[in-house]
């Protein structure tokens, strides 16, 4: 077994390739996040109120997500693989077309069997607000064409010909032009941006909405943020909001890859040119087969399902001692920590996600036709809090992103990840659980990493709790500047973010249009 060392490390700037990808897809996360259209937890969203947030409970977010969705029932074949077929939990008249995949790898059913033997029940209604169990997820896929459904073809293409809709790719937001408004608040008058090496400007009549991670860059140019950070950059302070760029959270992951003792069809087979060509022809002719699907099976479990009771007791005791330290008690994250502490003992809150990836080629693999699989575990509610801050006044210079990986009270993130590795081994299909198909793992390799489900750096919280935006997504100290992306989530979601982000967009649209109607009535 080999692996990385485990110090905290900082993320590298985006590459030219990643920027090109962002230009191809106007919304990268929903286009590429395995098309997983999974909702969050009823318990988690309802608990946001304990952080001082109102108007964002489970019912509100569920309705907003359903407004975005045009769900189609799964096929009979998908039902055999435990696809969600509970219609009342889904939206039917929205924009994003969703259904279960039409193709499943032959490792899927054994994986369900293994997890059931470990005491993890099959969840046939993952969209209900209860994510606990093993389940087949609903994907953002058009069931008629078996192609991805996402923001570009579901929303933008419908309105792109309208004269008041302009989408510029390859452009960089430079600043929002602000003036003094009422009661000392700043009002957005226009936006400046660079395109093709030139500076352009656009005037604003109503609102400026920052999305797709643009807020931190624009805040810097506006002088919104932490005084000490802005002072280093020589930028005059306009609004003192120390929460800008702080509270960075992600889903940290540990990955175990292994070789299968017998042949099973996996994505590794696509490395064969002839095999890949046949699958491509199959997809083009029938819209079916391997290329019509990605991974399909997710597991979400609470702490008690992967940490033994004695270890849990000592872990919580160590955490509680750490939380009493003055440097922790004085942090603005105290409320978050109290909430996360309660979630550790709540069997309705998922703390760990397990994903079976039907592929993996590890460095030590020597067998020419070897089949592999990958088991990855993801912490859903890491305790570490990182940051994203500017390194210069220039918008073209990438920020410094410090995820503060494993820098947590009582080393709880490290403890939970180590226990997650043990669960990874237990959940790996093996001969004892799956004797009929004889799957014995060998050549195991362990890796750790972070993924790109980043949240929190413009948190929707009370201003006194380091909040950046209020319950209506408006930036504190401004009249008409809002943020509508994953950065406003105050505490990380115990799920994949795509569906919630569409719900956020619909909720933001409702807030903005209702405000405009009120304004127009005067």
PDB file of C-alpha atoms in Angstrom, residues 95-391:
ATOM      1  CA  UNK A  95     -36.007  22.473 -16.810  1.00  0.00           C
ATOM      2  CA  UNK A  96     -33.341  19.919 -15.892  1.00  0.00           C
ATOM      3  CA  UNK A  97     -34.337  16.509 -17.222  1.00  0.00           C
ATOM      4  CA  UNK A  98     -33.553  13.723 -14.786  1.00  0.00           C
ATOM      5  CA  UNK A  99     -33.884   9.960 -14.581  1.00  0.00           C
ATOM      6  CA  UNK A 100     -31.863   6.931 -13.554  1.00  0.00           C
ATOM      7  CA  UNK A 101     -29.123   5.639 -15.844  1.00  0.00           C
ATOM      8  CA  UNK A 102     -29.928   2.944 -18.395  1.00  0.00           C
ATOM      9  CA  UNK A 103     -26.628   1.041 -18.007  1.00  0.00           C
ATOM     10  CA  UNK A 104     -25.040  -0.496 -14.883  1.00  0.00           C
ATOM     11  CA  UNK A 105     -21.667  -2.174 -14.410  1.00  0.00           C
ATOM     12  CA  UNK A 106     -21.716  -5.760 -13.181  1.00  0.00           C
ATOM     13  CA  UNK A 107     -20.045  -4.669  -9.925  1.00  0.00           C
ATOM     14  CA  UNK A 108     -23.129  -2.716  -8.839  1.00  0.00           C
ATOM     15  CA  UNK A 109     -25.311  -5.558  -7.552  1.00  0.00           C
ATOM     16  CA  UNK A 110     -22.421  -7.183  -5.618  1.00  0.00           C
ATOM     17  CA  UNK A 111     -21.707  -3.800  -4.039  1.00  0.00           C
ATOM     18  CA  UNK A 112     -25.310  -3.535  -2.826  1.00  0.00           C
ATOM     19  CA  UNK A 113     -25.046  -7.077  -1.475  1.00  0.00           C
ATOM     20  CA  UNK A 114     -21.807  -6.312   0.384  1.00  0.00           C
ATOM     21  CA  UNK A 115     -23.141  -3.123   1.978  1.00  0.00           C
ATOM     22  CA  UNK A 116     -26.384  -4.864   3.008  1.00  0.00           C
ATOM     23  CA  UNK A 117     -24.288  -7.559   4.737  1.00  0.00           C
ATOM     24  CA  UNK A 118     -22.507  -4.774   6.610  1.00  0.00           C
ATOM     25  CA  UNK A 119     -25.850  -3.513   7.905  1.00  0.00           C
ATOM     26  CA  UNK A 120     -26.363  -0.650   5.437  1.00  0.00           C
ATOM     27  CA  UNK A 121     -29.942  -0.749   4.158  1.00  0.00           C
ATOM     28  CA  UNK A 122     -30.953  -0.065   0.571  1.00  0.00           C
ATOM     29  CA  UNK A 123     -32.611   3.349   0.250  1.00  0.00           C
ATOM     30  CA  UNK A 124     -35.250   3.397  -2.505  1.00  0.00           C
ATOM     31  CA  UNK A 125     -36.237   7.027  -1.941  1.00  0.00           C
ATOM     32  CA  UNK A 126     -33.070   9.098  -1.711  1.00  0.00           C
ATOM     33  CA  UNK A 127     -34.868  12.284  -2.821  1.00  0.00           C
ATOM     34  CA  UNK A 128     -37.048  12.271   0.301  1.00  0.00           C
ATOM     35  CA  UNK A 129     -34.583  14.197   2.452  1.00  0.00           C
ATOM     36  CA  UNK A 130     -33.271  10.998   4.052  1.00  0.00           C
ATOM     37  CA  UNK A 131     -29.982  10.049   2.400  1.00  0.00           C
ATOM     38  CA  UNK A 132     -28.895   7.309   4.780  1.00  0.00           C
ATOM     39  CA  UNK A 133     -28.202   3.953   3.097  1.00  0.00           C
ATOM     40  CA  UNK A 134     -26.966   2.662  -0.238  1.00  0.00           C
ATOM     41  CA  UNK A 135     -28.820   3.859  -3.293  1.00  0.00           C
ATOM     42  CA  UNK A 136     -28.822   4.391  -7.034  1.00  0.00           C
ATOM     43  CA  UNK A 137     -28.841   8.085  -7.737  1.00  0.00           C
ATOM     44  CA  UNK A 138     -30.993  10.095 -10.094  1.00  0.00           C
ATOM     45  CA  UNK A 139     -28.909  11.702 -12.829  1.00  0.00           C
ATOM     46  CA  UNK A 140     -29.334  14.893 -14.843  1.00  0.00           C
ATOM     47  CA  UNK A 141     -29.854  12.952 -18.050  1.00  0.00           C
ATOM     48  CA  UNK A 142     -32.421  13.391 -20.823  1.00  0.00           C
ATOM     49  CA  UNK A 143     -34.130   9.972 -20.959  1.00  0.00           C
ATOM     50  CA  UNK A 144     -35.051  10.416 -24.618  1.00  0.00           C
ATOM     51  CA  UNK A 145     -31.539  11.098 -25.908  1.00  0.00           C
ATOM     52  CA  UNK A 146     -29.386   9.754 -23.044  1.00  0.00           C
ATOM     53  CA  UNK A 147     -27.373  12.965 -23.066  1.00  0.00           C
ATOM     54  CA  UNK A 148     -26.590  15.219 -20.139  1.00  0.00           C
ATOM     55  CA  UNK A 149     -29.104  17.895 -19.179  1.00  0.00           C
ATOM     56  CA  UNK A 150     -27.558  20.980 -17.602  1.00  0.00           C
ATOM     57  CA  UNK A 151     -27.800  24.728 -17.335  1.00  0.00           C
ATOM     58  CA  UNK A 152     -26.773  25.499 -20.902  1.00  0.00           C
ATOM     59  CA  UNK A 153     -29.224  23.284 -22.800  1.00  0.00           C
ATOM     60  CA  UNK A 154     -31.940  23.424 -20.126  1.00  0.00           C
ATOM     61  CA  UNK A 155     -31.964  27.163 -19.443  1.00  0.00           C
ATOM     62  CA  UNK A 156     -29.626  29.269 -21.562  1.00  0.00           C
ATOM     63  CA  UNK A 157     -30.476  27.795 -24.957  1.00  0.00           C
ATOM     64  CA  UNK A 158     -34.145  28.651 -24.402  1.00  0.00           C
ATOM     65  CA  UNK A 159     -33.462  32.368 -24.055  1.00  0.00           C
ATOM     66  CA  UNK A 160     -30.127  32.916 -25.801  1.00  0.00           C
ATOM     67  CA  UNK A 161     -31.757  34.553 -28.843  1.00  0.00           C
ATOM     68  CA  UNK A 162     -33.415  37.248 -26.747  1.00  0.00           C
ATOM     69  CA  UNK A 163     -31.780  40.659 -27.231  1.00  0.00           C
ATOM     70  CA  UNK A 164     -31.445  41.273 -23.484  1.00  0.00           C
ATOM     71  CA  UNK A 165     -29.479  38.048 -22.885  1.00  0.00           C
ATOM     72  CA  UNK A 166     -25.720  38.164 -23.461  1.00  0.00           C
ATOM     73  CA  UNK A 167     -23.295  35.457 -22.350  1.00  0.00           C
ATOM     74  CA  UNK A 168     -19.603  36.302 -22.645  1.00  0.00           C
ATOM     75  CA  UNK A 169     -17.053  33.522 -22.263  1.00  0.00           C
ATOM     76  CA  UNK A 170     -13.410  34.223 -21.586  1.00  0.00           C
ATOM     77  CA  UNK A 171     -14.306  37.489 -19.846  1.00  0.00           C
ATOM     78  CA  UNK A 172     -12.977  38.533 -16.436  1.00  0.00           C
ATOM     79  CA  UNK A 173     -15.018  40.598 -14.012  1.00  0.00           C
ATOM     80  CA  UNK A 174     -12.867  43.539 -12.943  1.00  0.00           C
ATOM     81  CA  UNK A 175     -15.047  45.484 -10.560  1.00  0.00           C
ATOM     82  CA  UNK A 176     -18.536  46.612  -9.725  1.00  0.00           C
ATOM     83  CA  UNK A 177     -18.850  50.394  -9.942  1.00  0.00           C
ATOM     84  CA  UNK A 178     -20.384  51.519  -6.653  1.00  0.00           C
ATOM     85  CA  UNK A 179     -21.679  54.774  -5.210  1.00  0.00           C
ATOM     86  CA  UNK A 180     -23.018  55.793  -1.821  1.00  0.00           C
ATOM     87  CA  UNK A 181     -26.631  54.791  -1.442  1.00  0.00           C
ATOM     88  CA  UNK A 182     -29.159  55.253   1.339  1.00  0.00           C
ATOM     89  CA  UNK A 183     -28.189  54.884   4.994  1.00  0.00           C
ATOM     90  CA  UNK A 184     -24.514  54.603   4.124  1.00  0.00           C
ATOM     91  CA  UNK A 185     -24.927  51.429   2.033  1.00  0.00           C
ATOM     92  CA  UNK A 186     -23.156  51.103  -1.296  1.00  0.00           C
ATOM     93  CA  UNK A 187     -25.197  50.853  -4.486  1.00  0.00           C
ATOM     94  CA  UNK A 188     -24.024  49.095  -7.671  1.00  0.00           C
ATOM     95  CA  UNK A 189     -24.186  51.350 -10.728  1.00  0.00           C
ATOM     96  CA  UNK A 190     -22.350  49.228 -13.259  1.00  0.00           C
ATOM     97  CA  UNK A 191     -19.857  46.476 -13.964  1.00  0.00           C
ATOM     98  CA  UNK A 192     -16.408  46.615 -15.552  1.00  0.00           C
ATOM     99  CA  UNK A 193     -14.895  43.535 -17.189  1.00  0.00           C
ATOM    100  CA  UNK A 194     -12.080  42.499 -19.485  1.00  0.00           C
ATOM    101  CA  UNK A 195     -12.625  40.679 -22.753  1.00  0.00           C
ATOM    102  CA  UNK A 196     -10.122  40.051 -25.545  1.00  0.00           C
ATOM    103  CA  UNK A 197      -7.623  42.215 -23.688  1.00  0.00           C
ATOM    104  CA  UNK A 198      -9.915  45.258 -23.515  1.00  0.00           C
ATOM    105  CA  UNK A 199     -11.787  46.845 -20.626  1.00  0.00           C
ATOM    106  CA  UNK A 200     -15.544  47.156 -21.078  1.00  0.00           C
ATOM    107  CA  UNK A 201     -18.331  48.483 -18.896  1.00  0.00           C
ATOM    108  CA  UNK A 202     -22.045  47.862 -18.548  1.00  0.00           C
ATOM    109  CA  UNK A 203     -24.537  49.931 -16.596  1.00  0.00           C
ATOM    110  CA  UNK A 204     -26.886  48.423 -14.027  1.00  0.00           C
ATOM    111  CA  UNK A 205     -30.501  49.377 -13.427  1.00  0.00           C
ATOM    112  CA  UNK A 206     -31.538  46.838 -10.808  1.00  0.00           C
ATOM    113  CA  UNK A 207     -29.219  44.157  -9.447  1.00  0.00           C
ATOM    114  CA  UNK A 208     -25.726  42.720  -9.786  1.00  0.00           C
ATOM    115  CA  UNK A 209     -25.561  38.987  -9.068  1.00  0.00           C
ATOM    116  CA  UNK A 210     -22.180  37.361  -8.520  1.00  0.00           C
ATOM    117  CA  UNK A 211     -21.928  33.647  -9.265  1.00  0.00           C
ATOM    118  CA  UNK A 212     -19.526  30.900 -10.374  1.00  0.00           C
ATOM    119  CA  UNK A 213     -16.934  31.880  -7.778  1.00  0.00           C
ATOM    120  CA  UNK A 214     -16.593  35.480  -8.968  1.00  0.00           C
ATOM    121  CA  UNK A 215     -17.508  37.087  -5.659  1.00  0.00           C
ATOM    122  CA  UNK A 216     -14.108  36.888  -3.947  1.00  0.00           C
ATOM    123  CA  UNK A 217     -12.360  38.569  -6.901  1.00  0.00           C
ATOM    124  CA  UNK A 218     -14.958  41.324  -7.141  1.00  0.00           C
ATOM    125  CA  UNK A 219     -15.005  41.901  -3.384  1.00  0.00           C
ATOM    126  CA  UNK A 220     -11.256  42.460  -3.482  1.00  0.00           C
ATOM    127  CA  UNK A 221     -11.554  45.181  -6.123  1.00  0.00           C
ATOM    128  CA  UNK A 222     -14.420  46.801  -4.225  1.00  0.00           C
ATOM    129  CA  UNK A 223     -12.585  46.933  -0.937  1.00  0.00           C
ATOM    130  CA  UNK A 224     -14.974  44.492   0.733  1.00  0.00           C
ATOM    131  CA  UNK A 225     -13.384  42.049   3.140  1.00  0.00           C
ATOM    132  CA  UNK A 226     -10.910  41.789   5.989  1.00  0.00           C
ATOM    133  CA  UNK A 227      -9.073  45.080   6.636  1.00  0.00           C
ATOM    134  CA  UNK A 228      -5.681  43.423   7.160  1.00  0.00           C
ATOM    135  CA  UNK A 229      -5.923  41.457   3.905  1.00  0.00           C
ATOM    136  CA  UNK A 230      -6.958  44.512   1.877  1.00  0.00           C
ATOM    137  CA  UNK A 231      -4.287  46.648   3.533  1.00  0.00           C
ATOM    138  CA  UNK A 232      -1.536  44.287   2.352  1.00  0.00           C
ATOM    139  CA  UNK A 233      -2.829  44.696  -1.195  1.00  0.00           C
ATOM    140  CA  UNK A 234      -3.024  48.474  -0.959  1.00  0.00           C
ATOM    141  CA  UNK A 235      -6.802  48.457  -1.463  1.00  0.00           C
ATOM    142  CA  UNK A 236      -8.877  51.002   0.510  1.00  0.00           C
ATOM    143  CA  UNK A 237     -11.463  49.442   2.809  1.00  0.00           C
ATOM    144  CA  UNK A 238     -15.085  50.168   1.893  1.00  0.00           C
ATOM    145  CA  UNK A 239     -16.984  47.481   3.842  1.00  0.00           C
ATOM    146  CA  UNK A 240     -15.505  45.586   6.769  1.00  0.00           C
ATOM    147  CA  UNK A 241     -16.630  41.961   6.229  1.00  0.00           C
ATOM    148  CA  UNK A 242     -14.057  39.615   7.787  1.00  0.00           C
ATOM    149  CA  UNK A 243     -16.013  36.563   6.568  1.00  0.00           C
ATOM    150  CA  UNK A 244     -15.032  37.187   2.935  1.00  0.00           C
ATOM    151  CA  UNK A 245     -12.804  34.343   1.776  1.00  0.00           C
ATOM    152  CA  UNK A 246     -13.038  32.524   5.119  1.00  0.00           C
ATOM    153  CA  UNK A 247     -14.980  29.391   6.180  1.00  0.00           C
ATOM    154  CA  UNK A 248     -13.669  27.441   3.167  1.00  0.00           C
ATOM    155  CA  UNK A 249     -14.941  23.850   3.273  1.00  0.00           C
ATOM    156  CA  UNK A 250     -14.658  20.842   0.987  1.00  0.00           C
ATOM    157  CA  UNK A 251     -15.329  17.115   0.956  1.00  0.00           C
ATOM    158  CA  UNK A 252     -11.971  15.509   1.729  1.00  0.00           C
ATOM    159  CA  UNK A 253     -11.487  12.031   0.343  1.00  0.00           C
ATOM    160  CA  UNK A 254      -9.426   8.889   0.758  1.00  0.00           C
ATOM    161  CA  UNK A 255      -9.275   6.490  -2.163  1.00  0.00           C
ATOM    162  CA  UNK A 256      -8.441   2.801  -2.258  1.00  0.00           C
ATOM    163  CA  UNK A 257      -7.846   1.189  -5.626  1.00  0.00           C
ATOM    164  CA  UNK A 258      -7.611  -2.550  -6.137  1.00  0.00           C
ATOM    165  CA  UNK A 259      -7.223  -5.259  -8.734  1.00  0.00           C
ATOM    166  CA  UNK A 260      -9.955  -7.838  -9.320  1.00  0.00           C
ATOM    167  CA  UNK A 261      -9.020 -11.496  -9.412  1.00  0.00           C
ATOM    168  CA  UNK A 262     -11.428 -12.195 -12.265  1.00  0.00           C
ATOM    169  CA  UNK A 263     -12.479 -10.225 -15.294  1.00  0.00           C
ATOM    170  CA  UNK A 264     -15.356  -7.782 -14.935  1.00  0.00           C
ATOM    171  CA  UNK A 265     -16.291  -5.041 -17.348  1.00  0.00           C
ATOM    172  CA  UNK A 266     -14.945  -1.747 -16.017  1.00  0.00           C
ATOM    173  CA  UNK A 267     -14.102   1.634 -17.461  1.00  0.00           C
ATOM    174  CA  UNK A 268     -10.492   0.415 -17.665  1.00  0.00           C
ATOM    175  CA  UNK A 269     -11.570  -1.525 -20.746  1.00  0.00           C
ATOM    176  CA  UNK A 270     -11.967   1.772 -22.573  1.00  0.00           C
ATOM    177  CA  UNK A 271      -8.156   1.959 -22.714  1.00  0.00           C
ATOM    178  CA  UNK A 272      -8.453  -0.624 -25.501  1.00  0.00           C
ATOM    179  CA  UNK A 273      -8.934   1.284 -28.738  1.00  0.00           C
ATOM    180  CA  UNK A 274     -11.071  -1.417 -30.339  1.00  0.00           C
ATOM    181  CA  UNK A 275     -13.277  -1.807 -27.245  1.00  0.00           C
ATOM    182  CA  UNK A 276     -13.707   1.954 -26.929  1.00  0.00           C
ATOM    183  CA  UNK A 277     -14.591   2.274 -30.614  1.00  0.00           C
ATOM    184  CA  UNK A 278     -17.297  -0.413 -30.310  1.00  0.00           C
ATOM    185  CA  UNK A 279     -18.784   1.300 -27.261  1.00  0.00           C
ATOM    186  CA  UNK A 280     -18.765   4.632 -29.080  1.00  0.00           C
ATOM    187  CA  UNK A 281     -20.522   3.112 -32.088  1.00  0.00           C
ATOM    188  CA  UNK A 282     -23.058   1.480 -29.777  1.00  0.00           C
ATOM    189  CA  UNK A 283     -23.816   4.789 -28.114  1.00  0.00           C
ATOM    190  CA  UNK A 284     -24.091   6.704 -31.372  1.00  0.00           C
ATOM    191  CA  UNK A 285     -26.447   4.130 -32.892  1.00  0.00           C
ATOM    192  CA  UNK A 286     -28.624   3.272 -29.876  1.00  0.00           C
ATOM    193  CA  UNK A 287     -27.865   5.879 -27.180  1.00  0.00           C
ATOM    194  CA  UNK A 288     -27.377   2.914 -24.859  1.00  0.00           C
ATOM    195  CA  UNK A 289     -24.442   1.035 -23.357  1.00  0.00           C
ATOM    196  CA  UNK A 290     -21.445   1.928 -21.230  1.00  0.00           C
ATOM    197  CA  UNK A 291     -21.056   5.444 -22.589  1.00  0.00           C
ATOM    198  CA  UNK A 292     -24.612   6.327 -21.563  1.00  0.00           C
ATOM    199  CA  UNK A 293     -23.675   6.074 -17.891  1.00  0.00           C
ATOM    200  CA  UNK A 294     -21.064   6.944 -15.295  1.00  0.00           C
ATOM    201  CA  UNK A 295     -20.873   5.559 -11.771  1.00  0.00           C
ATOM    202  CA  UNK A 296     -24.351   5.008 -10.336  1.00  0.00           C
ATOM    203  CA  UNK A 297     -24.201   3.912  -6.709  1.00  0.00           C
ATOM    204  CA  UNK A 298     -23.683   6.005  -3.575  1.00  0.00           C
ATOM    205  CA  UNK A 299     -23.546   5.159   0.119  1.00  0.00           C
ATOM    206  CA  UNK A 300     -24.219   7.688   2.878  1.00  0.00           C
ATOM    207  CA  UNK A 301     -23.792   6.598   6.489  1.00  0.00           C
ATOM    208  CA  UNK A 302     -23.755   8.272   9.922  1.00  0.00           C
ATOM    209  CA  UNK A 303     -20.815   8.209  12.314  1.00  0.00           C
ATOM    210  CA  UNK A 304     -22.110   5.199  14.239  1.00  0.00           C
ATOM    211  CA  UNK A 305     -22.052   3.084  11.079  1.00  0.00           C
ATOM    212  CA  UNK A 306     -18.275   3.304  10.543  1.00  0.00           C
ATOM    213  CA  UNK A 307     -16.741   4.214  13.896  1.00  0.00           C
ATOM    214  CA  UNK A 308     -16.865   1.574  16.662  1.00  0.00           C
ATOM    215  CA  UNK A 309     -18.553   2.619  19.914  1.00  0.00           C
ATOM    216  CA  UNK A 310     -15.350   2.621  22.002  1.00  0.00           C
ATOM    217  CA  UNK A 311     -13.485   4.658  19.394  1.00  0.00           C
ATOM    218  CA  UNK A 312     -16.466   7.001  19.104  1.00  0.00           C
ATOM    219  CA  UNK A 313     -16.433   7.609  22.856  1.00  0.00           C
ATOM    220  CA  UNK A 314     -12.734   8.502  22.967  1.00  0.00           C
ATOM    221  CA  UNK A 315     -13.010  10.604  19.792  1.00  0.00           C
ATOM    222  CA  UNK A 316     -15.861  12.687  21.211  1.00  0.00           C
ATOM    223  CA  UNK A 317     -14.057  13.122  24.538  1.00  0.00           C
ATOM    224  CA  UNK A 318     -10.966  14.415  22.715  1.00  0.00           C
ATOM    225  CA  UNK A 319     -13.106  16.702  20.571  1.00  0.00           C
ATOM    226  CA  UNK A 320     -14.987  18.112  23.562  1.00  0.00           C
ATOM    227  CA  UNK A 321     -11.712  18.935  25.303  1.00  0.00           C
ATOM    228  CA  UNK A 322     -10.456  20.696  22.177  1.00  0.00           C
ATOM    229  CA  UNK A 323     -13.664  22.694  21.837  1.00  0.00           C
ATOM    230  CA  UNK A 324     -13.137  24.131  25.329  1.00  0.00           C
ATOM    231  CA  UNK A 325      -9.788  25.660  24.406  1.00  0.00           C
ATOM    232  CA  UNK A 326      -9.886  29.499  24.402  1.00  0.00           C
ATOM    233  CA  UNK A 327      -8.595  29.691  20.828  1.00  0.00           C
ATOM    234  CA  UNK A 328     -11.559  27.572  19.726  1.00  0.00           C
ATOM    235  CA  UNK A 329     -14.239  29.118  21.940  1.00  0.00           C
ATOM    236  CA  UNK A 330     -13.376  32.593  20.606  1.00  0.00           C
ATOM    237  CA  UNK A 331     -13.580  31.578  16.960  1.00  0.00           C
ATOM    238  CA  UNK A 332     -16.542  32.763  14.883  1.00  0.00           C
ATOM    239  CA  UNK A 333     -17.125  29.103  13.999  1.00  0.00           C
ATOM    240  CA  UNK A 334     -18.414  28.254  17.488  1.00  0.00           C
ATOM    241  CA  UNK A 335     -22.047  27.884  16.334  1.00  0.00           C
ATOM    242  CA  UNK A 336     -21.030  25.662  13.422  1.00  0.00           C
ATOM    243  CA  UNK A 337     -18.999  23.478  15.718  1.00  0.00           C
ATOM    244  CA  UNK A 338     -21.900  23.096  18.155  1.00  0.00           C
ATOM    245  CA  UNK A 339     -24.127  22.012  15.272  1.00  0.00           C
ATOM    246  CA  UNK A 340     -21.554  19.595  13.865  1.00  0.00           C
ATOM    247  CA  UNK A 341     -20.978  18.149  17.322  1.00  0.00           C
ATOM    248  CA  UNK A 342     -24.686  17.310  17.597  1.00  0.00           C
ATOM    249  CA  UNK A 343     -24.683  15.788  14.101  1.00  0.00           C
ATOM    250  CA  UNK A 344     -21.943  13.334  15.098  1.00  0.00           C
ATOM    251  CA  UNK A 345     -24.448  11.555  17.331  1.00  0.00           C
ATOM    252  CA  UNK A 346     -27.424  11.886  14.976  1.00  0.00           C
ATOM    253  CA  UNK A 347     -27.964   8.733  12.916  1.00  0.00           C
ATOM    254  CA  UNK A 348     -30.017  10.731  10.430  1.00  0.00           C
ATOM    255  CA  UNK A 349     -27.017  12.839   9.348  1.00  0.00           C
ATOM    256  CA  UNK A 350     -24.530  11.364   6.889  1.00  0.00           C
ATOM    257  CA  UNK A 351     -20.912  11.882   7.904  1.00  0.00           C
ATOM    258  CA  UNK A 352     -19.352   9.629   5.272  1.00  0.00           C
ATOM    259  CA  UNK A 353     -20.011   8.957   1.616  1.00  0.00           C
ATOM    260  CA  UNK A 354     -18.694   5.823  -0.098  1.00  0.00           C
ATOM    261  CA  UNK A 355     -18.531   5.571  -3.871  1.00  0.00           C
ATOM    262  CA  UNK A 356     -17.691   2.559  -6.003  1.00  0.00           C
ATOM    263  CA  UNK A 357     -15.861   3.603  -9.171  1.00  0.00           C
ATOM    264  CA  UNK A 358     -15.689   0.806 -11.757  1.00  0.00           C
ATOM    265  CA  UNK A 359     -12.117   1.635 -12.775  1.00  0.00           C
ATOM    266  CA  UNK A 360      -8.619   2.274 -11.454  1.00  0.00           C
ATOM    267  CA  UNK A 361      -5.166   1.540 -12.815  1.00  0.00           C
ATOM    268  CA  UNK A 362      -2.626   1.622 -10.026  1.00  0.00           C
ATOM    269  CA  UNK A 363       1.104   2.057 -10.476  1.00  0.00           C
ATOM    270  CA  UNK A 364       1.984  -1.498  -9.476  1.00  0.00           C
ATOM    271  CA  UNK A 365      -0.390  -3.171 -11.932  1.00  0.00           C
ATOM    272  CA  UNK A 366       1.500  -5.645 -14.130  1.00  0.00           C
ATOM    273  CA  UNK A 367      -1.272  -7.832 -15.552  1.00  0.00           C
ATOM    274  CA  UNK A 368      -2.101  -6.799 -19.093  1.00  0.00           C
ATOM    275  CA  UNK A 369      -5.854  -7.458 -18.919  1.00  0.00           C
ATOM    276  CA  UNK A 370      -6.404  -6.704 -15.262  1.00  0.00           C
ATOM    277  CA  UNK A 371      -9.735  -5.301 -14.062  1.00  0.00           C
ATOM    278  CA  UNK A 372      -9.894  -2.783 -11.247  1.00  0.00           C
ATOM    279  CA  UNK A 373     -12.259  -0.894  -9.043  1.00  0.00           C
ATOM    280  CA  UNK A 374     -11.905   2.092  -6.751  1.00  0.00           C
ATOM    281  CA  UNK A 375     -13.520   2.665  -3.384  1.00  0.00           C
ATOM    282  CA  UNK A 376     -13.520   6.293  -2.292  1.00  0.00           C
ATOM    283  CA  UNK A 377     -14.696   7.673   1.021  1.00  0.00           C
ATOM    284  CA  UNK A 378     -15.587  11.335   1.473  1.00  0.00           C
ATOM    285  CA  UNK A 379     -15.962  13.233   4.746  1.00  0.00           C
ATOM    286  CA  UNK A 380     -19.245  15.119   4.433  1.00  0.00           C
ATOM    287  CA  UNK A 381     -18.740  17.596   7.270  1.00  0.00           C
ATOM    288  CA  UNK A 382     -15.054  18.275   7.777  1.00  0.00           C
ATOM    289  CA  UNK A 383     -14.191  20.400  10.813  1.00  0.00           C
ATOM    290  CA  UNK A 384     -11.294  22.225   9.193  1.00  0.00           C
ATOM    291  CA  UNK A 385     -11.920  25.757   7.955  1.00  0.00           C
ATOM    292  CA  UNK A 386      -9.691  27.086   5.195  1.00  0.00           C
ATOM    293  CA  UNK A 387      -9.537  30.359   3.290  1.00  0.00           C
ATOM    294  CA  UNK A 388      -9.349  31.941  -0.157  1.00  0.00           C
ATOM    295  CA  UNK A 389      -7.528  35.264  -0.394  1.00  0.00           C
ATOM    296  CA  UNK A 390      -6.072  37.479  -3.062  1.00  0.00           C
ATOM    297  CA  UNK A 391      -2.327  37.569  -3.640  1.00  0.00           C
TER     298      UNK A 391
END
